Amino acid sequence: MEVYLVRHGESEGNRSKTLQGCMNFDLTDKGRGQAAKLGGFWAGRHTLDKLFSSDLVRAHETAKAIGAEQNLSVQTKELFREINLGPMEGKTREKIYEEFPEVKEKDLLCSGLEGAETVEDITKRCKDLKTMLLAADFNKAAIVSHGGFITIFLMYLILGEEWHRVKRPFLMDNTGVTKIVRRENSLHVAYLNNRPHLL
């Protein structure tokens, strides 16, 4: 089994340097172009059995560009959403540090602020995704998600429930593709943040 974890194209939130979390932001013109290039690059190279995405607009719109080339409909799941940032959503980092100075030295995805997704909740989502992939009956699938959740899931594959104790070293660009393969009931990272379609 092979699954491609794809970050969505550039969104209006990305362009304005706003932390989006679970808020909905449209793709920018650049983001729609990135998504179209991604779909076109995969046409004829990868035949997917399934296509999933977060239910947030920026991910779903990116997934539809892949689906148009693969003749696949998109199955949306909350499981693949970005991390819920609670009261930090819709704000720049500068504004967040002004309102919540206690998070300045923290990973904002693990802020501990009231209303934000907890480490325990995020861990459960990672566990659910791992279980899904280990039990999957498809050969090839793509999941369009978000940079925060994808990089945390990679940390979870390495460290398990201790993922949040180590700073995430991964860079995930808009429409960057990370390939996961299942072999002998284990998940392995084949490559990370691949983006030849943007070159």
Short mmCIF file of C-alpha atoms in Angstrom, two decimals:
data_model
loop_
_atom_site.label_atom_id
_atom_site.label_comp_id
_atom_site.label_asym_id
_atom_site.label_seq_id
_atom_site.Cartn_x
_atom_site.Cartn_y
_atom_site.Cartn_z
CA MET A 1 0.00 0.00 0.00
CA GLU A 2 1.13 3.51 -0.84
CA VAL A 3 -0.40 6.74 0.42
CA TYR A 4 0.56 10.26 -0.55
CA LEU A 5 0.10 12.90 2.16
CA VAL A 6 -0.33 16.24 0.40
CA ARG A 7 -0.36 19.69 1.89
CA HIS A 8 -2.97 22.00 0.35
CA GLY A 9 -2.10 24.82 -2.06
CA GLU A 10 -1.40 28.35 -0.91
CA SER A 11 -4.41 29.84 0.90
CA GLU A 12 -5.43 33.38 1.68
CA GLY A 13 -4.38 32.67 5.26
CA ASN A 14 -0.92 31.56 4.14
CA ARG A 15 -0.52 34.71 2.08
CA SER A 16 -1.50 36.98 4.98
CA LYS A 17 0.63 34.95 7.45
CA THR A 18 -2.48 34.21 9.50
CA LEU A 19 -2.68 31.08 11.62
CA GLN A 20 -5.64 29.25 10.17
CA GLY A 21 -6.20 26.14 12.21
CA CYS A 22 -9.74 24.96 11.50
CA MET A 23 -10.91 28.27 10.06
CA ASN A 24 -11.83 28.20 6.38
CA PHE A 25 -9.74 30.14 3.89
CA ASP A 26 -9.96 29.94 0.10
CA LEU A 27 -7.00 29.12 -2.08
CA THR A 28 -5.24 32.08 -3.65
CA ASP A 29 -4.80 32.23 -7.43
CA LYS A 30 -1.29 30.93 -6.82
CA GLY A 31 -2.69 28.09 -4.71
CA ARG A 32 -5.16 27.10 -7.41
CA GLY A 33 -2.29 27.09 -9.89
CA GLN A 34 -0.23 24.88 -7.58
CA ALA A 35 -3.13 22.47 -7.24
CA ALA A 36 -3.64 22.33 -11.02
CA LYS A 37 0.08 21.63 -11.56
CA LEU A 38 -0.05 18.88 -8.94
CA GLY A 39 -3.04 17.24 -10.62
CA GLY A 40 -1.42 17.51 -14.03
CA PHE A 41 1.87 16.07 -12.81
CA TRP A 42 0.16 13.02 -11.40
CA ALA A 43 -1.92 12.37 -14.52
CA GLY A 44 -0.48 9.27 -16.14
CA ARG A 45 2.13 8.77 -13.39
CA HIS A 46 0.06 7.59 -10.45
CA THR A 47 -3.30 5.87 -10.68
CA LEU A 48 -5.05 6.33 -7.37
CA ASP A 49 -7.71 4.04 -5.93
CA LYS A 50 -8.93 6.52 -3.31
CA LEU A 51 -8.76 10.26 -2.75
CA PHE A 52 -9.34 11.78 0.68
CA SER A 53 -9.10 15.28 2.07
CA SER A 54 -9.71 17.39 5.10
CA ASP A 55 -13.16 18.95 5.04
CA LEU A 56 -11.62 22.43 5.15
CA VAL A 57 -11.97 24.41 1.91
CA ARG A 58 -8.28 24.88 1.15
CA ALA A 59 -7.62 21.13 1.30
CA HIS A 60 -10.81 20.09 -0.45
CA GLU A 61 -10.21 22.46 -3.37
CA THR A 62 -6.68 21.10 -3.76
CA ALA A 63 -7.97 17.53 -3.69
CA LYS A 64 -10.55 18.27 -6.38
CA ALA A 65 -7.73 19.28 -8.74
CA ILE A 66 -6.18 15.83 -8.25
CA GLY A 67 -9.58 14.14 -8.59
CA ALA A 68 -10.24 15.88 -11.90
CA GLU A 69 -7.15 14.22 -13.37
CA GLN A 70 -7.76 10.85 -11.71
CA ASN A 71 -11.51 10.71 -12.34
CA LEU A 72 -12.06 10.25 -8.61
CA SER A 73 -14.46 11.90 -6.19
CA VAL A 74 -13.07 13.32 -2.96
CA GLN A 75 -13.99 11.74 0.37
CA THR A 76 -13.73 14.35 3.13
CA LYS A 77 -12.96 13.50 6.74
CA GLU A 78 -12.51 15.67 9.82
CA LEU A 79 -9.71 13.29 10.79
CA PHE A 80 -7.43 15.05 8.30
CA ARG A 81 -8.15 18.61 9.51
CA GLU A 82 -5.48 21.03 10.61
CA ILE A 83 -4.83 21.34 14.33
CA ASN A 84 -7.53 23.38 16.09
CA LEU A 85 -5.77 26.46 17.47
CA GLY A 86 -8.71 27.79 19.46
CA PRO A 87 -8.36 31.50 20.32
CA MET A 88 -5.24 31.87 18.14
CA GLU A 89 -7.04 31.18 14.88
CA GLY A 90 -7.32 34.03 12.41
CA LYS A 91 -4.42 35.94 13.98
CA THR A 92 -0.80 36.60 13.04
CA ARG A 93 2.00 35.34 15.25
CA GLU A 94 2.69 38.90 16.35
CA LYS A 95 -0.90 39.34 17.49
CA ILE A 96 -0.88 35.96 19.23
CA TYR A 97 2.30 36.75 21.18
CA GLU A 98 0.79 40.08 22.17
CA GLU A 99 -2.44 38.51 23.46
CA PHE A 100 -0.93 35.27 24.81
CA PRO A 101 2.70 35.95 25.81
CA GLU A 102 2.81 32.63 27.66
CA VAL A 103 2.93 30.73 24.32
CA LYS A 104 5.89 32.62 22.86
CA GLU A 105 8.38 29.85 23.66
CA LYS A 106 5.97 27.02 22.85
CA ASP A 107 5.00 25.08 19.74
CA LEU A 108 1.73 26.84 18.91
CA LEU A 109 0.19 23.53 17.88
CA CYS A 110 0.63 22.38 21.49
CA SER A 111 -0.16 25.68 23.21
CA GLY A 112 -2.33 24.31 25.99
CA LEU A 113 -4.66 27.31 25.63
CA GLU A 114 -8.29 26.77 26.51
CA GLY A 115 -10.27 25.97 23.39
CA ALA A 116 -7.27 24.67 21.44
CA GLU A 117 -6.91 21.02 20.49
CA THR A 118 -5.07 19.13 23.21
CA VAL A 119 -2.01 16.92 22.83
CA GLU A 120 -4.21 13.98 23.82
CA ASP A 121 -6.75 14.78 21.10
CA ILE A 122 -4.05 15.19 18.46
CA THR A 123 -2.42 11.93 19.53
CA LYS A 124 -5.73 10.12 19.14
CA ARG A 125 -6.12 11.48 15.61
CA CYS A 126 -2.61 10.30 14.71
CA LYS A 127 -3.36 6.89 16.17
CA ASP A 128 -6.63 6.70 14.22
CA LEU A 129 -4.86 7.60 10.97
CA LYS A 130 -2.14 5.02 11.56
CA THR A 131 -4.78 2.38 12.28
CA MET A 132 -6.64 3.36 9.10
CA LEU A 133 -3.52 3.04 6.96
CA LEU A 134 -2.48 -0.28 8.47
CA ALA A 135 -5.95 -1.69 7.75
CA ALA A 136 -6.44 -0.03 4.34
CA ASP A 137 -7.57 -2.22 1.45
CA PHE A 138 -6.53 0.21 -1.30
CA ASN A 139 -3.24 0.04 -3.21
CA LYS A 140 -2.67 3.77 -3.75
CA ALA A 141 -4.40 6.77 -2.21
CA ALA A 142 -3.81 10.46 -1.65
CA ILE A 143 -4.81 12.38 1.46
CA VAL A 144 -4.84 16.17 1.15
CA SER A 145 -4.32 17.67 4.58
CA HIS A 146 -2.39 20.42 6.32
CA GLY A 147 1.22 21.15 7.21
CA GLY A 148 0.75 21.01 10.96
CA PHE A 149 -1.14 17.74 11.05
CA ILE A 150 1.09 16.03 8.47
CA THR A 151 4.31 16.93 10.29
CA ILE A 152 2.86 15.87 13.64
CA PHE A 153 1.78 12.54 12.14
CA LEU A 154 5.34 11.99 10.91
CA MET A 155 6.60 12.69 14.43
CA TYR A 156 4.03 10.22 15.77
CA LEU A 157 5.32 7.53 13.40
CA ILE A 158 8.81 8.06 14.82
CA LEU A 159 8.14 8.71 18.52
CA GLY A 160 4.63 7.43 19.20
CA GLU A 161 2.84 9.22 22.02
CA GLU A 162 6.01 11.14 22.93
CA TRP A 163 5.89 13.06 19.61
CA HIS A 164 5.21 16.39 21.33
CA ARG A 165 8.38 16.30 23.43
CA VAL A 166 10.68 16.87 20.44
CA LYS A 167 10.73 19.91 18.16
CA ARG A 168 9.41 19.06 14.70
CA PRO A 169 12.27 19.36 12.14
CA PHE A 170 10.11 18.93 9.04
CA LEU A 171 9.40 21.55 6.40
CA MET A 172 6.17 21.13 4.44
CA ASP A 173 5.56 23.39 1.44
CA ASN A 174 2.21 24.09 -0.21
CA THR A 175 1.32 21.02 -2.34
CA GLY A 176 4.43 19.22 -1.05
CA VAL A 177 3.93 15.44 -1.25
CA THR A 178 5.08 12.91 1.35
CA LYS A 179 4.91 9.22 0.43
CA ILE A 180 4.16 6.56 3.05
CA VAL A 181 4.36 2.85 2.24
CA ARG A 182 3.06 -0.11 4.22
CA ARG A 183 5.31 -3.15 4.39
CA GLU A 184 4.95 -6.11 6.74
CA ASN A 185 2.31 -4.29 8.79
CA SER A 186 4.56 -1.26 9.35
CA LEU A 187 4.49 2.25 7.88
CA HIS A 188 7.63 3.71 6.30
CA VAL A 189 8.39 7.18 4.92
CA ALA A 190 9.60 6.85 1.32
CA TYR A 191 10.09 10.56 0.71
CA LEU A 192 9.16 13.91 2.21
CA ASN A 193 7.85 17.21 0.80
CA ASN A 194 8.39 16.24 -2.86
CA ARG A 195 7.33 18.99 -5.27
CA PRO A 196 8.72 18.50 -8.80
CA HIS A 197 5.41 19.82 -10.19
CA LEU A 198 6.38 23.30 -8.96
CA LEU A 199 9.82 23.35 -10.61
#
